[in-house]
Structure formats: structure tokens, C-alpha cells
XYZ file of N, CA and C in Angstrom:
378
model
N 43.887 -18.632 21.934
C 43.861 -18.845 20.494
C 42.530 -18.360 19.931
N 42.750 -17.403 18.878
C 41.630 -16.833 18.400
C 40.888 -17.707 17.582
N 39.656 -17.897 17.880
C 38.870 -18.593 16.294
C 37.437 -18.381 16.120
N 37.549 -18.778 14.612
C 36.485 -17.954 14.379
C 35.424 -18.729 13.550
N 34.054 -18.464 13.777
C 33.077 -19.487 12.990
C 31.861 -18.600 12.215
N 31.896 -18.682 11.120
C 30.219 -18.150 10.271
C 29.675 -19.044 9.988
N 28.731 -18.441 10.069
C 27.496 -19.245 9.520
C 26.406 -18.053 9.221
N 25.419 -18.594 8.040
C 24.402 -18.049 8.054
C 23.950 -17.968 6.326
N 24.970 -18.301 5.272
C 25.413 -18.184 3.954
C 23.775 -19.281 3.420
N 23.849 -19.004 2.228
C 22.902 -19.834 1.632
C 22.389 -18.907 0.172
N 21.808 -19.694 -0.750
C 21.164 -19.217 -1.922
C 19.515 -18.359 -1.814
N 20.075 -17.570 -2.015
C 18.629 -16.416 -2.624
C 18.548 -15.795 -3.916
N 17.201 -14.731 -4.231
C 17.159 -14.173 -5.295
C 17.881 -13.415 -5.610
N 17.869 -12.633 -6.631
C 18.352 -10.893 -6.942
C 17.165 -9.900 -5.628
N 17.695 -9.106 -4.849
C 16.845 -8.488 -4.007
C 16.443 -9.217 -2.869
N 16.892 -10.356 -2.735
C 16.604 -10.789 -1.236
C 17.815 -10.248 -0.286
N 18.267 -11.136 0.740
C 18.694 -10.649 2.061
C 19.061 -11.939 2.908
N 19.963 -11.925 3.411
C 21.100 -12.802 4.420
C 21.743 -12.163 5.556
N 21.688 -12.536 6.627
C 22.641 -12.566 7.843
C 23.305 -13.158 8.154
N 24.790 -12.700 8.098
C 25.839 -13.471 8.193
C 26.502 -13.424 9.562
N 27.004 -14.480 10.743
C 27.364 -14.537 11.697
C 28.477 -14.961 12.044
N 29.384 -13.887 12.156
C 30.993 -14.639 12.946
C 30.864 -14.713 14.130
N 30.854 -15.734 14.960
C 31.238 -16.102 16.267
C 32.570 -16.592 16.870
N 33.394 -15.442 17.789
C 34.589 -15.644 18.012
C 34.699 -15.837 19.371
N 35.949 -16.802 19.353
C 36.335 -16.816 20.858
C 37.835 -16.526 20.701
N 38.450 -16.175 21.915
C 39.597 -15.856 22.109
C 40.099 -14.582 21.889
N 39.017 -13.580 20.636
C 39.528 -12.675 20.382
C 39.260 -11.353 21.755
N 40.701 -10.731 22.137
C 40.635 -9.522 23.062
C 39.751 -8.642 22.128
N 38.971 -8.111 23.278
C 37.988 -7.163 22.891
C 38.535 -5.379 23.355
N 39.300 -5.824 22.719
C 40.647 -3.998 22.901
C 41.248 -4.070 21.282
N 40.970 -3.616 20.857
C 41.907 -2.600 19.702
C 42.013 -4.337 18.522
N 40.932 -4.402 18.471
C 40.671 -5.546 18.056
C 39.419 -5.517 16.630
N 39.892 -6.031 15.315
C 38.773 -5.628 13.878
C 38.589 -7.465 13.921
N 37.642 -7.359 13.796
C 36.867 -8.465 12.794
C 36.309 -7.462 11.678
N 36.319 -8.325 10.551
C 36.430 -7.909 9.264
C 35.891 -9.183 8.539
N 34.732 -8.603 7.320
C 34.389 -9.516 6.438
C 34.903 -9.245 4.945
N 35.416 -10.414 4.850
C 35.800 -10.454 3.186
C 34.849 -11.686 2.699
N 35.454 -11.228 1.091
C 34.554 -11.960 0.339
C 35.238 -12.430 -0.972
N 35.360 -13.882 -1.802
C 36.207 -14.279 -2.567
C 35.445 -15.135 -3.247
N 34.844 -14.605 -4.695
C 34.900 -15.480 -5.629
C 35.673 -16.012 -6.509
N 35.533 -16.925 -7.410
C 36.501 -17.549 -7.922
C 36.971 -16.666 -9.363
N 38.541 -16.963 -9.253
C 38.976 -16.155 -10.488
C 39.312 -14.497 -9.763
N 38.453 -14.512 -8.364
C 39.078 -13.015 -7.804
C 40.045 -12.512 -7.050
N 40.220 -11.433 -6.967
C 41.055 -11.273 -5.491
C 40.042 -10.909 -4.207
N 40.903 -11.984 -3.311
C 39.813 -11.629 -1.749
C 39.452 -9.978 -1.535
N 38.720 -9.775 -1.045
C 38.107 -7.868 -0.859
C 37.767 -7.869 0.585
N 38.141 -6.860 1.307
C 37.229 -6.586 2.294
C 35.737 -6.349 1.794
N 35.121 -6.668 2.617
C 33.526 -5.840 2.906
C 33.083 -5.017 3.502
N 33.771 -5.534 5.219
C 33.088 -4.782 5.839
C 33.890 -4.871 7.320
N 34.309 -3.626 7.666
C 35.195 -4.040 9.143
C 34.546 -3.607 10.352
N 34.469 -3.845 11.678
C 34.123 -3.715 12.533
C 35.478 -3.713 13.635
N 35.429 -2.463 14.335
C 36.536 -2.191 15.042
C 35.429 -2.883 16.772
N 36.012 -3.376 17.574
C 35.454 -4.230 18.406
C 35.516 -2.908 19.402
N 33.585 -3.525 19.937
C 33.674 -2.283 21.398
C 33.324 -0.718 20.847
N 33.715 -0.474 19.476
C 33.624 0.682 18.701
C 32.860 1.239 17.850
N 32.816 0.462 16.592
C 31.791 0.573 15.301
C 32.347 0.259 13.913
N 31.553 -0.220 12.859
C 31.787 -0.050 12.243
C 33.285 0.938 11.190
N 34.012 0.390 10.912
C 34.714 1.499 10.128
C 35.404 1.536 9.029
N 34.515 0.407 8.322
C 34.811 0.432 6.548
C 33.682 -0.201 5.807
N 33.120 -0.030 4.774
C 32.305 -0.650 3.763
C 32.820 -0.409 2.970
N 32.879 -1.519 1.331
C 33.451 -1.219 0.633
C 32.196 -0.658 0.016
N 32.626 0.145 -1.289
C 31.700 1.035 -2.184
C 30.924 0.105 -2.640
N 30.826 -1.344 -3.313
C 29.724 -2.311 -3.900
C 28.783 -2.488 -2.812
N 28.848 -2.053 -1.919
C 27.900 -2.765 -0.539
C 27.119 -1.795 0.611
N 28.050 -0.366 0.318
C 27.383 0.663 1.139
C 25.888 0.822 0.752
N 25.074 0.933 2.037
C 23.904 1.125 2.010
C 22.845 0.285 2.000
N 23.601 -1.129 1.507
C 22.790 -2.376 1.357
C 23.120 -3.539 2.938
N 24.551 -2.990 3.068
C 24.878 -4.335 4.112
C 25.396 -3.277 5.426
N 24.895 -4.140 6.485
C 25.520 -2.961 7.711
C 26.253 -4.485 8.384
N 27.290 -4.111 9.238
C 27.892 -4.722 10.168
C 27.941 -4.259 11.377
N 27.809 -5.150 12.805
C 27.340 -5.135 14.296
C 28.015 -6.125 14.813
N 27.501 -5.628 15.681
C 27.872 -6.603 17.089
C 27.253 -6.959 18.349
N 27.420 -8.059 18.911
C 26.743 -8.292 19.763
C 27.461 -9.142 20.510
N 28.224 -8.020 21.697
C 29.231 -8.055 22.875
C 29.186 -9.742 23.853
N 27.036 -9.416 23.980
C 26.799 -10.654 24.592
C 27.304 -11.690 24.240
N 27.038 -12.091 23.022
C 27.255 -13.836 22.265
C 28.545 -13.821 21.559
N 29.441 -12.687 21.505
C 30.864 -12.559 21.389
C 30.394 -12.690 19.446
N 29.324 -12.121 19.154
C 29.221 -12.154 17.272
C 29.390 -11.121 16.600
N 30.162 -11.089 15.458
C 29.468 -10.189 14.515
C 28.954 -10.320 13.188
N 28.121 -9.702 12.808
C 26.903 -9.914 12.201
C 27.080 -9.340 10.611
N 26.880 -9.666 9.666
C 26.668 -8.692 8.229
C 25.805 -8.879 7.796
N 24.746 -8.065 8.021
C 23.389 -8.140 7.152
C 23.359 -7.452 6.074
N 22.898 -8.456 5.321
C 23.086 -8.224 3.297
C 21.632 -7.975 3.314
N 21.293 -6.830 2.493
C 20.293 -6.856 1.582
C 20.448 -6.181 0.505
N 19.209 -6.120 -0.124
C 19.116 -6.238 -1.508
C 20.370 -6.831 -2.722
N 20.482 -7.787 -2.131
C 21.397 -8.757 -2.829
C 21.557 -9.072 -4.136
N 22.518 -8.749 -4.868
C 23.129 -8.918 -6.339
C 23.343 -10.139 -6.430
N 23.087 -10.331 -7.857
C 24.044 -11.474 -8.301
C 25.723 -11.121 -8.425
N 26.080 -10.443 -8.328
C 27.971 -9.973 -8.096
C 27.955 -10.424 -6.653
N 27.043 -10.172 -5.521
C 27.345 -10.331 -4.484
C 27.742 -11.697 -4.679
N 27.788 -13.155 -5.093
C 27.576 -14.234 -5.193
C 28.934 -14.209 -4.830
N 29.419 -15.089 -3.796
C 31.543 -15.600 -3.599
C 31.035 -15.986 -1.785
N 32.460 -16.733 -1.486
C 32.708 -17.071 -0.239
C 32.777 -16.094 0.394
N 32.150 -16.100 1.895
C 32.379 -15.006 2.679
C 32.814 -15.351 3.939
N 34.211 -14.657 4.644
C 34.762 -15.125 5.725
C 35.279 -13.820 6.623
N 35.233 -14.375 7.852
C 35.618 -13.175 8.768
C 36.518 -13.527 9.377
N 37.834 -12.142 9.868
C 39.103 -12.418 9.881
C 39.066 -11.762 11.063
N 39.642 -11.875 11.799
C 40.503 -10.782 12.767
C 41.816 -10.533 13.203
N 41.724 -9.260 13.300
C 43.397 -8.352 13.436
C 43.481 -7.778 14.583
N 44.424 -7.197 15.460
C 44.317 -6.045 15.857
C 44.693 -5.161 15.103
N 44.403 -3.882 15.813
C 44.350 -2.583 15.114
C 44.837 -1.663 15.959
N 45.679 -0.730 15.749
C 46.452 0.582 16.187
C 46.316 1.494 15.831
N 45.601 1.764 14.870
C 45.310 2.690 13.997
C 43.779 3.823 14.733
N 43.245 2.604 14.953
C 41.826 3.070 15.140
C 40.951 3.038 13.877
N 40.952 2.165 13.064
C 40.779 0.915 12.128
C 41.060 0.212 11.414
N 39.799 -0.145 10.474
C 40.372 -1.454 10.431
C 40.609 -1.917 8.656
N 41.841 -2.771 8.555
C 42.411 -2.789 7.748
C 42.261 -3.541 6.479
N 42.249 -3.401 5.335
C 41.382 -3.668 4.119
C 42.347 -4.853 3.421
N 43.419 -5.198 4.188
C 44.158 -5.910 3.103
C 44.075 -7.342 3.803
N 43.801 -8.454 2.983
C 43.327 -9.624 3.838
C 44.580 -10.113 4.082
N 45.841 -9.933 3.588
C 47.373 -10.368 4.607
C 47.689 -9.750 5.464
N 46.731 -9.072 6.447
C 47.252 -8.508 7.519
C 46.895 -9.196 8.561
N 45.764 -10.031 7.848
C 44.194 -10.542 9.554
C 45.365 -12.151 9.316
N 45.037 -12.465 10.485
C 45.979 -13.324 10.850
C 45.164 -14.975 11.740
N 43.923 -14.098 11.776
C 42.557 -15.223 12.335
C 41.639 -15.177 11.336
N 41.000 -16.217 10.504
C 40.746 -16.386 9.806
C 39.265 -17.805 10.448
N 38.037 -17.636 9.585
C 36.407 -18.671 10.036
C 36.965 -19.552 8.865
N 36.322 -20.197 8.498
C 36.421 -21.542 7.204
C 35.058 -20.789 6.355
N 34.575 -20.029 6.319
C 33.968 -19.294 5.458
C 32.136 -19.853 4.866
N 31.318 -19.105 4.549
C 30.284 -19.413 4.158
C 29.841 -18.882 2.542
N 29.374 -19.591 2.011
C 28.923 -19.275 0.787
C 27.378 -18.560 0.852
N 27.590 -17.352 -0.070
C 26.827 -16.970 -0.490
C 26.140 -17.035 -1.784
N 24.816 -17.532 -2.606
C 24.888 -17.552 -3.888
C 23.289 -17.261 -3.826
N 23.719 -15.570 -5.185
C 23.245 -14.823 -5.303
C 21.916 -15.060 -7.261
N 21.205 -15.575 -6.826
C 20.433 -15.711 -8.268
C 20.104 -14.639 -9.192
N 19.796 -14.731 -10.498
C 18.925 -13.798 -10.942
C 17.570 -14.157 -11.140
């Protein structure tokens, strides 16, 4: 049974910076996305940021390229989204999902991921 835990969420400025940590167990590390979305209120959930497992990176959405990278780290079974230079838009819940994948990546629509963290808040000041 796949599951999944973040942590790392908390309040900063306009221009600060957060690391966000999914820690999974259960998930096969074959043809396998963890994926971060993000949901404020009044929105629709968005990907952020996918990570094809064992592989790399292989989606950012356009609000986030260049500011946030996503990793991994095989050892402690995590993956990671480091935010910087942080908006106030960035401000919403952020949770990481996982799918497999056949494609050879990974997939942007949050009714596909089927493992789902209880999510961390991010809140973004001006």
C-alpha cells in the first residue's frame, strides 16, 4: 500500500524559499511519478511539478519554471520541491500524489494519481 507524507510547508515572505518533502513508502520504484500539486481555495487542483521515479524530472508548470526544481533522493525514498523566490499566488495547499506511468511521464491531471499525502500548506506574504 502506497503512502505518502509532506512536510516542510510554512509561512514566508514575497522572495523567500521552502522545501517541500514527500516521503513514500510502498511506492515501486519502476515506471512510477510522484507529482506535486497545489490547491487553493476557490481553485482547481494544478500540477506543479512531476518527477518520473529513478528518471527525472518531467513537468513544471509555466508559474514555477525556474523558481522551483523537483528531486529525489532514492536513499530516504523522498521527493523534494524546492520553492524559491516565492509569490504571493504561490500561497494554496500542496500535496504529492503518485501514479504509475507508461508513457514515460508524468501526468498533469490530478484524477489520474490514485496515492495521494494529506498535504502541507504553503502561505506566501507580501
Amino acid at each position: 500500500q502506497v503512502q505518502l507524507v509532506e512536510s516542510g510547508g510554512g509561512s514566508v515572505q514575497t522572495g523567500g524559499a521552502l522545501r517541500l518533502s514527500c516521503e513514500a513508502s510502498g511506492v515501486s520504484y519502476s515506471r512510477n511519478c510522484i507529482t506535486w500539486f497545489r490547491q487553493s481555495p476557490g481553485k482547481e487542483r494544478e500540477a506543479v511539478a512531476g518527477f518520473l521515479v529513478g528518471i527525472g524530472p518531467t513537468y513544471y508548470a509555466d508559474s514555477v519554471k525556474d523558481r522551483f526544481t523537483i528531486s529525489q533522493d532514492t536513499a530516504k525514498n523522498k521527493v523534494y520541491l524546492q520553492m524559491n523566490s516565492l509569490k504571493p499566488e504561490d500561497t494554496a495547499m500542496y500535496y504529492c500524489a503518485s501514479a504509475p506511468s507508461f508513457i514515460g511521464r508524468c501526468s498533469v491531471k490530478w484524477d489520474e494519481y490514485s496515492s495521494w499525502g494529506q498535504g502541507t500548506q504553503v502561505t506566501v506574504s507580501s
